[in-house]
Coordinates of C-alpha atoms in Angstrom, one line a residue:
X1 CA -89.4 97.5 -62.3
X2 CA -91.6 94.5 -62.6
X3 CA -94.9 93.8 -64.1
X4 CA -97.1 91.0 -63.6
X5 CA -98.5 90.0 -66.7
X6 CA -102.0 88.3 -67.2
X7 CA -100.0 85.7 -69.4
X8 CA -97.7 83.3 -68.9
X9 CA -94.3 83.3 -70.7
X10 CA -90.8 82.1 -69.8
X11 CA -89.5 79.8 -67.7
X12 CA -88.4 79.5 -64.2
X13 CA -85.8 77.7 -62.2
X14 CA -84.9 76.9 -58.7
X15 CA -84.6 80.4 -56.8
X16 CA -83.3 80.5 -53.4
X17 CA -85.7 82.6 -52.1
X18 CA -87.6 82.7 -48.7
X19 CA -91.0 82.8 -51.3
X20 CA -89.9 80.2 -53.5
X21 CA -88.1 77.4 -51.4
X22 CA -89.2 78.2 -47.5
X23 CA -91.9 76.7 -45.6
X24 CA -94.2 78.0 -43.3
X25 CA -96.0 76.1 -40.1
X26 CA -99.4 76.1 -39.6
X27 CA -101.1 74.7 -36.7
X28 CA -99.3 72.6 -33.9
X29 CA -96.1 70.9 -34.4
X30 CA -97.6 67.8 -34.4
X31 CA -100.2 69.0 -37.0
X32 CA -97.1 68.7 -39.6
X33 CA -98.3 70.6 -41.9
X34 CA -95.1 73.2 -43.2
X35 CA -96.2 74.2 -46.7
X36 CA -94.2 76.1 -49.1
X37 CA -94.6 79.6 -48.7
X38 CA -95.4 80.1 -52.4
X39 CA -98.3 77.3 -52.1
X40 CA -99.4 78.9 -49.2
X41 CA -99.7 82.6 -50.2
X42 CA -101.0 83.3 -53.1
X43 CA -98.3 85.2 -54.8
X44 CA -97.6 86.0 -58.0
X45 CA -95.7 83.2 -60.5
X46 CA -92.5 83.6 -61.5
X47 CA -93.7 82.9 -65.5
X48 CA -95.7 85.7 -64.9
X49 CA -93.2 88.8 -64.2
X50 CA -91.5 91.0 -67.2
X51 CA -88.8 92.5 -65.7
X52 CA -88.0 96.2 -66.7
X53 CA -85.2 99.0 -66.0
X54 CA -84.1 102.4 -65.5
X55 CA -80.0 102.5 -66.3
X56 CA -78.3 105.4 -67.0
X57 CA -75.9 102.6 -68.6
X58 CA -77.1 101.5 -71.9
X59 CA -76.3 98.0 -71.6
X60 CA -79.1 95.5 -72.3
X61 CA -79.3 93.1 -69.5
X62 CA -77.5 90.2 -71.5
X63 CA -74.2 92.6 -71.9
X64 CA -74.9 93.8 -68.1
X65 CA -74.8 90.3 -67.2
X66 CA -71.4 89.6 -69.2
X67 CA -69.8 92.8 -68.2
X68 CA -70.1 92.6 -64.0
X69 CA -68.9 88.8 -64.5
X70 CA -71.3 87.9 -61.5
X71 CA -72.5 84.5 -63.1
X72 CA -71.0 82.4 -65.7
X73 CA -71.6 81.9 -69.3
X74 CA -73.4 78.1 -68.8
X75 CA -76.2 80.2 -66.6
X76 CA -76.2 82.9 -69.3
X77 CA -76.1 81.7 -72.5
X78 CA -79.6 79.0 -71.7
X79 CA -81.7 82.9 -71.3
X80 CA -79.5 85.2 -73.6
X81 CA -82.5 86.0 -75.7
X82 CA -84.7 86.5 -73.2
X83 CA -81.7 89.1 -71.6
X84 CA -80.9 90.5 -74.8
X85 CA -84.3 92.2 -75.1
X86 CA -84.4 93.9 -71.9
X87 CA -83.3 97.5 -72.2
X88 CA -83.0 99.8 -69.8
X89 CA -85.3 103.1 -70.5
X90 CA -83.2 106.6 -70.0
X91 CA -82.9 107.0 -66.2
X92 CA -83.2 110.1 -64.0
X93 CA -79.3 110.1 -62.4
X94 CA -77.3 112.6 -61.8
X95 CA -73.8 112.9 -61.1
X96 CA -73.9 115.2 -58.0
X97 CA -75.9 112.2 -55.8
X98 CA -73.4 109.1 -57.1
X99 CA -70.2 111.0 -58.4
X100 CA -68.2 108.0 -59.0
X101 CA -70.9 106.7 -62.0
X102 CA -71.3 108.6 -65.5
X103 CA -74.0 107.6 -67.4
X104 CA -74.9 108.6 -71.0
X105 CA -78.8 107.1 -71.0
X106 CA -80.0 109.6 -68.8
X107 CA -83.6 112.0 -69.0
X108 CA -83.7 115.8 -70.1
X109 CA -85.9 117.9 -68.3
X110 CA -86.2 121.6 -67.1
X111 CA -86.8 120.4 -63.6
X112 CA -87.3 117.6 -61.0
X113 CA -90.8 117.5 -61.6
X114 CA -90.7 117.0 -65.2
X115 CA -88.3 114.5 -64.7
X116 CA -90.6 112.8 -62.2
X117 CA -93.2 113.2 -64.7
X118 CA -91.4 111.6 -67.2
X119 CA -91.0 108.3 -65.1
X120 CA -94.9 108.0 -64.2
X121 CA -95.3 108.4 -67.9
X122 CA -92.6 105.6 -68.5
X123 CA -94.8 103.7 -65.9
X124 CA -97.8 103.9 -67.9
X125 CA -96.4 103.0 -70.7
X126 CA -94.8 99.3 -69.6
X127 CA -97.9 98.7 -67.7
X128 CA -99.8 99.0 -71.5
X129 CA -97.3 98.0 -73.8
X130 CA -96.6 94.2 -71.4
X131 CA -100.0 93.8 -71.0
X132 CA -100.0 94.0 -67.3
X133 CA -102.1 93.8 -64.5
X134 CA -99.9 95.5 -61.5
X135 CA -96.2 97.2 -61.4
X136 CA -93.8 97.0 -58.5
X137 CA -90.6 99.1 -58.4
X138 CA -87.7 98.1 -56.1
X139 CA -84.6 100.5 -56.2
X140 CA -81.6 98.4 -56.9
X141 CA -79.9 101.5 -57.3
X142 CA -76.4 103.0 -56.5
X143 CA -76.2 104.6 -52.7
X144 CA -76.6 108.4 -52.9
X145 CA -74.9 111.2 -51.4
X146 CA -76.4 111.6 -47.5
X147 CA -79.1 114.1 -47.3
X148 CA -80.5 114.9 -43.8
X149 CA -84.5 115.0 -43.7
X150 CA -85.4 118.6 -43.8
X151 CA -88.6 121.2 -44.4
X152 CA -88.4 120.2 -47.8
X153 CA -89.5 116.8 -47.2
X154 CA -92.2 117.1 -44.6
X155 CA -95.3 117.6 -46.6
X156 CA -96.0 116.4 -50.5
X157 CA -96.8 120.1 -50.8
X158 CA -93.5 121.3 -49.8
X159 CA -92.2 118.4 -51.6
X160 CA -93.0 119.5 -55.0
X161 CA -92.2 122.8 -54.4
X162 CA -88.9 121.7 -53.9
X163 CA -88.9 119.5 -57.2
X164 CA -90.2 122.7 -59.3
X165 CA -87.2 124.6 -58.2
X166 CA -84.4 121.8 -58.7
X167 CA -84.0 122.0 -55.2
X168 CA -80.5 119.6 -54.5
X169 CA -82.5 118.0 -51.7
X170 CA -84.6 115.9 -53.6
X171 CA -82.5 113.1 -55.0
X172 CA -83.2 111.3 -58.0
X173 CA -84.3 108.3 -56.0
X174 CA -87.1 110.5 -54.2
X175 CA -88.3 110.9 -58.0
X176 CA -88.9 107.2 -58.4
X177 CA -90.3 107.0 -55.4
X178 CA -93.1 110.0 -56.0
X179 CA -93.2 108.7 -59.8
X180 CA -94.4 105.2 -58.2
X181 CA -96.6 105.8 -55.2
X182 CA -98.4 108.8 -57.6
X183 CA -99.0 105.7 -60.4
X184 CA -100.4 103.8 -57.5
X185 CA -97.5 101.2 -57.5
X186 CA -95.7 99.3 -54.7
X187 CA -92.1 100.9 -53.9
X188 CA -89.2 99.1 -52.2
X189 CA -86.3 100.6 -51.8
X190 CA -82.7 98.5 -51.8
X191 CA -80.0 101.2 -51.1
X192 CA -79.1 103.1 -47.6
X193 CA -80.2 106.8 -48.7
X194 CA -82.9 109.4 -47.9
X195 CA -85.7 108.2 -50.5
X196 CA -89.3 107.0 -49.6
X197 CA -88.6 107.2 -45.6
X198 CA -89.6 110.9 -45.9
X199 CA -92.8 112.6 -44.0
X200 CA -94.0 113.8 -47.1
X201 CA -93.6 110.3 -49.6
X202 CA -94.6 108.2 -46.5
X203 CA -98.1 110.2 -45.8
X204 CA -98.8 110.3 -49.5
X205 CA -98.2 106.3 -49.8
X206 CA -100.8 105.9 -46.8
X207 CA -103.1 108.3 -48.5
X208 CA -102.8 106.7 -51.9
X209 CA -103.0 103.0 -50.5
X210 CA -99.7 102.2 -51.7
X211 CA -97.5 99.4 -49.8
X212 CA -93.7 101.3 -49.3
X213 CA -90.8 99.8 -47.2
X214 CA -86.9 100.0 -47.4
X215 CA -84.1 100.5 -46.6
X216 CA -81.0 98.9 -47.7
X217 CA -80.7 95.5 -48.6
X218 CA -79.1 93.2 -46.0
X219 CA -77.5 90.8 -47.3
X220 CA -73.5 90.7 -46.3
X221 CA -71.6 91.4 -43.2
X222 CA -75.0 93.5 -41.4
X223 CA -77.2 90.0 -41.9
X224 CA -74.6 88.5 -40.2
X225 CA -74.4 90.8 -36.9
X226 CA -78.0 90.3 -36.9
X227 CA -77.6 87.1 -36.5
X228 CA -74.6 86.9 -33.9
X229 CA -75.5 89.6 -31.4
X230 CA -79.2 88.5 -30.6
X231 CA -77.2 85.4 -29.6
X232 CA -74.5 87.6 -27.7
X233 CA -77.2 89.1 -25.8
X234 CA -79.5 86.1 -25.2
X235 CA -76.1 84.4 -23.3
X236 CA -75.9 88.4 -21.6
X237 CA -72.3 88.0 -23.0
X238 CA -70.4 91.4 -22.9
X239 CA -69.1 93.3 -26.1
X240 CA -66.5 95.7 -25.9
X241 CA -65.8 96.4 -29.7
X242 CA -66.9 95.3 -33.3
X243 CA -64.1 95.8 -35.8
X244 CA -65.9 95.1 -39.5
X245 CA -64.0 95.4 -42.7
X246 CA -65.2 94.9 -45.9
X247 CA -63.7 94.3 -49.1
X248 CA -65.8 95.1 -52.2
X249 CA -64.6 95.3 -56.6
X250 CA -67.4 95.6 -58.3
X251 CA -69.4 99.2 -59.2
X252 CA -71.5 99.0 -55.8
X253 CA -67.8 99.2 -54.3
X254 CA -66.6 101.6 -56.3
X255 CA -69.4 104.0 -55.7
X256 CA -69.0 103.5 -52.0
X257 CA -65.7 104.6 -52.3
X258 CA -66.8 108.3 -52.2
X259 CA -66.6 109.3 -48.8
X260 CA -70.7 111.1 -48.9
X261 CA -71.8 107.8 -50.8
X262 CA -70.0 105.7 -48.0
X263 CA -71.2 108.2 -45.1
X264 CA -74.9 106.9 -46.3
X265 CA -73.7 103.1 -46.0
X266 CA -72.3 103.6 -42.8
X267 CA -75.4 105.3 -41.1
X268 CA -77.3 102.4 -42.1
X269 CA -74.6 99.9 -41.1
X270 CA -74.0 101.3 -37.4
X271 CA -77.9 101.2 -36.4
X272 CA -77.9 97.6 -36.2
X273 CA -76.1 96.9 -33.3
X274 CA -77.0 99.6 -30.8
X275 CA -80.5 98.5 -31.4
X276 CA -80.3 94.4 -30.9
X277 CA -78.3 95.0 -27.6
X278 CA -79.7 97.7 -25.9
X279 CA -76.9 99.5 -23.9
X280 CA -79.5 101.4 -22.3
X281 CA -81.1 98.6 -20.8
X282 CA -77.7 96.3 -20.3
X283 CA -75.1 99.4 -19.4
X284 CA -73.2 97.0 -17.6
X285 CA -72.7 94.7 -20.9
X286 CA -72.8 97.3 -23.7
X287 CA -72.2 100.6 -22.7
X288 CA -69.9 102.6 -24.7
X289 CA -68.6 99.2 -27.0
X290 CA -66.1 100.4 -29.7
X291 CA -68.3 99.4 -33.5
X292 CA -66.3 100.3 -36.6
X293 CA -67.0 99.9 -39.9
X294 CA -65.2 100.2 -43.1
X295 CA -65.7 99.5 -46.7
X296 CA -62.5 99.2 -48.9
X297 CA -62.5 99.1 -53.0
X298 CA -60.1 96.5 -54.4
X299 CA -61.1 96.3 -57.9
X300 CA -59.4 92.6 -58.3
X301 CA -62.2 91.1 -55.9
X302 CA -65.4 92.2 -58.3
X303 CA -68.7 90.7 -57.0
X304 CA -66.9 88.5 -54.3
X305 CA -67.3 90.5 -51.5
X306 CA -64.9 89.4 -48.5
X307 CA -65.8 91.0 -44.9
X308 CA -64.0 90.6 -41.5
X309 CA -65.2 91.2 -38.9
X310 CA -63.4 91.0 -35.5
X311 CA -65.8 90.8 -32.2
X312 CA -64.4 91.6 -28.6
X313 CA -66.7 90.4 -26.1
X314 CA -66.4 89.4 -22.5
X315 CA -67.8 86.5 -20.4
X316 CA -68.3 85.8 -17.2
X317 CA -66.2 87.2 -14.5
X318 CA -64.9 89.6 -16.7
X319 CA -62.3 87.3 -19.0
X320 CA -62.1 88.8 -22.3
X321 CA -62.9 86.3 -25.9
X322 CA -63.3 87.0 -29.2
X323 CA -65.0 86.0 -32.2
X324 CA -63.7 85.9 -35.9
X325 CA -65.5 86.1 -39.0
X326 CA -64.6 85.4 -42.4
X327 CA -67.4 86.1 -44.8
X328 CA -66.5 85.5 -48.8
X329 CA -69.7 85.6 -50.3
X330 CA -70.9 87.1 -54.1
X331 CA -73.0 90.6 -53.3
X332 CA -75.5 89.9 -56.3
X333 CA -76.2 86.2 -55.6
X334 CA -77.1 87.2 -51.6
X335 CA -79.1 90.8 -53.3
X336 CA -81.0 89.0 -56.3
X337 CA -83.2 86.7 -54.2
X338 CA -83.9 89.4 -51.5
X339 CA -85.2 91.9 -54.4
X340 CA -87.5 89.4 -56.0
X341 CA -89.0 88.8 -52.6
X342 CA -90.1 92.1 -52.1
X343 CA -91.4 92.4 -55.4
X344 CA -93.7 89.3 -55.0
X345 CA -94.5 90.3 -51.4
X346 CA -94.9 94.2 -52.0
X347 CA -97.6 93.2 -54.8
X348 CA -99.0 90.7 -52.3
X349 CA -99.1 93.0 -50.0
X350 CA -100.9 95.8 -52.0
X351 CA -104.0 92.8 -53.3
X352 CA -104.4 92.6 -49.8
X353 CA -104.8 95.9 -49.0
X354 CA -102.4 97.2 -47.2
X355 CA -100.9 100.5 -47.4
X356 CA -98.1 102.7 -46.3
X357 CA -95.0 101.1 -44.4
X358 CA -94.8 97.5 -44.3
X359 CA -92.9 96.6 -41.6
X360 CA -93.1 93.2 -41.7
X361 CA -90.4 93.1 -44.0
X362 CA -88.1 94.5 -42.3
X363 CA -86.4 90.9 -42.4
X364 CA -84.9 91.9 -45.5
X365 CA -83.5 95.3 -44.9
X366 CA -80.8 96.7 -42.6
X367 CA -82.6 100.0 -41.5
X368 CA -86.3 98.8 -41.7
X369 CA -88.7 101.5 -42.2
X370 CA -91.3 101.8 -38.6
X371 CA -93.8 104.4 -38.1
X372 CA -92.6 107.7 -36.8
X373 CA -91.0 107.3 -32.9
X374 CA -91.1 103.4 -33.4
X375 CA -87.6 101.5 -33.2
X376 CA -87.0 99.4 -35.6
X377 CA -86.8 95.4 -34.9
X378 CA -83.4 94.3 -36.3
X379 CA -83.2 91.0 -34.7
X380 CA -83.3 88.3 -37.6
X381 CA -85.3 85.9 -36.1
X382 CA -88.0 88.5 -34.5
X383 CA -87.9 90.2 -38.1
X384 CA -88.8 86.7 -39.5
X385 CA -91.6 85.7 -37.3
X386 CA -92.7 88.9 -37.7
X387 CA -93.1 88.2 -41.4
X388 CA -94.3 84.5 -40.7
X389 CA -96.9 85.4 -38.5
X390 CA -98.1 88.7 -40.9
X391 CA -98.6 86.0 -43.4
X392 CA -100.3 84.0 -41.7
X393 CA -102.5 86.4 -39.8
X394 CA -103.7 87.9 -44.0
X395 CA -104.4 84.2 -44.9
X396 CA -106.9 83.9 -41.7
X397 CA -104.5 81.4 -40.1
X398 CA -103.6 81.0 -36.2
X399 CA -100.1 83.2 -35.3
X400 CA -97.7 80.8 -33.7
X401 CA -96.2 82.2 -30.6
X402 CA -94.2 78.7 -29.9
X403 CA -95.6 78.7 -26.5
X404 CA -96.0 75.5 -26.5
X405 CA -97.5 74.5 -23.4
X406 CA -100.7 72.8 -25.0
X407 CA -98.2 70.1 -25.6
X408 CA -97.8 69.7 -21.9
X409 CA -101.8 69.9 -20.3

């Protein structure tokens, strides 16, 4: 959870960001004018933000910080006061959604919607007690059990029905998400599982005038298919299988190593491919292609996720290539960046009044939220001028198309 504060306090540093260290055209290209996004838009500072948490793990965010041994103790130690007073406030988690986690700092309450009660209260309360102007909640969360979409989560009505009698189809997740839009605050949602992307949350967000969108952070081996097959397809190069592998140590792994946890991950990992290359439309290129994915728990590796990924495709006159990928990269430094951005840019999004899915971020997630019967974009570069052009269209600027025939009259 975030805050923005009407105060300054803190300091910032270098964040690599899109908000914080992109640009953003405006005009022709030989206007030359490519602004930083965050001097374009006017979003909220960085000094601004207190950060606050939910953790069914006691650990204040200094000793978090220590314990999953993502950064190192010169980037730690400069901000350890500053860490040390961030606590997390009792979460709503159970064991049944994310079996491999046990938590001690977790909420009593007779049922779902107490519990969900209990958050909107907890809401309130960080809103008064920081001094804030707005709140924006971004699940950062472990990956629940699946849950199919059923009667339960159609209507709000039928929605807290289902939260007054405990009913195992509303996740803990689904709480926040009903805690936030009910407090009237943005909701982004990090982690592959059945959460706001409900009938029920997603008319109650539009009805509210809340700003919602999700799902799953992509930030690892998915970003990169996103960025590989719209090139595969823009040569109309064949693909007759995706092998990905992905090696993962620290507690996001170790969750995913439950086989309903992983079943989640993997319904938001497969999406992305049938959906850049369109085997509908290209039968001839993409029909029936072989995409596998695994996810491995190797406690040795920690934060450094590894991923291979091996990519059979075939080129003209039928000869068979391939394509190998090595990607060693450190989960939390690709996730950190990508969850501030939606906080600035949900609470942006809200000033501006806009309400219900935000699609235009789908640039950040690896099963973007569309409205019912719409696919979803997945195709980086679409998914970032999509974004691009959104901002500039709500600061009355000219979309850029890149066109570019005026240059040739």
């Amino acid at each position: 959870m975030a805050g923005v504060e009407s105060i300054r306090r803190g300091r910032s540093k270098p964040i690599g960001s899109l908000t914080q260290m992109a640009t953003i055209r405006l005009g022709k290209r030989t206007d030359k004018n490519s602004p930083l996004i965050k001097d374009f838009v006017p979003l909220a500072k960085l000094d601004d933000i207190v950060f606050g948490a939910w953790d069914p793990i006691p650990d204040d965010a200094l000793t978090a910080a220590k314990k999953a041994g993502v950064l190192e103790d010169r980037d730690i130690e400069p901000i350890a006061d500053f860490l040390r007073k961030i606590k997390p406030m009792p979460a709503v988690f159970d064991n049944k959604y994310v079996t491999r986690i046990h938590g001690t700092n977790v909420k009593k309450g007779k049922t779902k919607r107490d519990l969900a009660e209990q958050l909107r209260q907890d809401i309130r309360d960080f809103k008064s007690k920081n001094k804030c102007d707005r709140i924006v909640i971004v699940w950062c969360a472990s990956t629940e059990i699946f849950i199919k979409p059923g009667p339960q989560h159609a209507t709000i009505e039928q929605f807290e029905k289902a939260m007054d009698k405990n009913d195992d189809a509303i996740a803990p997740s689904m709480l926040y998400a009903y805690a936030a839009i009910m407090e009237g605050v943005p909701f982004a949602n990090g982690a592959p599982n059945l959460c706001v992307d409900t009938q029920a949350l997603i008319k109650l967000a539009q009805d509210r005038g809340v700003p919602i969108s999700g799902k799953d952070f992509k930030t690892g081996q998915t970003w990169m298919k996103t960025i590989v097959a719209p090139g595969l397809k823009a040569r109309m190069l064949g693909l007759a299988g995706w092998y990905s592998t992905n090696i993962l140590g620290n507690r996001d792994g170790e969750v995913l190593d439950d086989p309903q946890s992983f079943k989640t991950k993997e319904e938001s990992k497969l999406s992305v491919l049938h959906t850049i290359l369109q085997p509908e439309l290209y039968p001839d290129l993409y029909k029936d292609f072989s995409h596998v994915v695994r996810i491995n728990y190797y406690p040795p590796r920690g934060d450094n996720k590894e991923g291979w990924d091996n990519i059979d495709i075939i080129g003209w006159m039928n000869y068979p290539m391939q394509i190998k990928i090595n990607f060693l990269c450190r989960d939390s430094i690709l996730a950190a960046p990508i969850a501030l951005d939606l906080a600035l840019f949900s609470d942006f999004a809200q000033r501006a009044g806009m309400k219900g899915i935000q699609e235009w971020l789908s640039f950040y997630y690896k099963s973007p939220m569309t409205a019912p019967g719409l696919q979803p974009e997945h195709d980086l570069f679409i998914q970032q001028t999509k974004l691009k052009n959104t901002l500039r269209h709500l600061m009355g600027e000219d979309r850029i198309t890149h066109l570019g025939l005026e240059y040739y009259a």
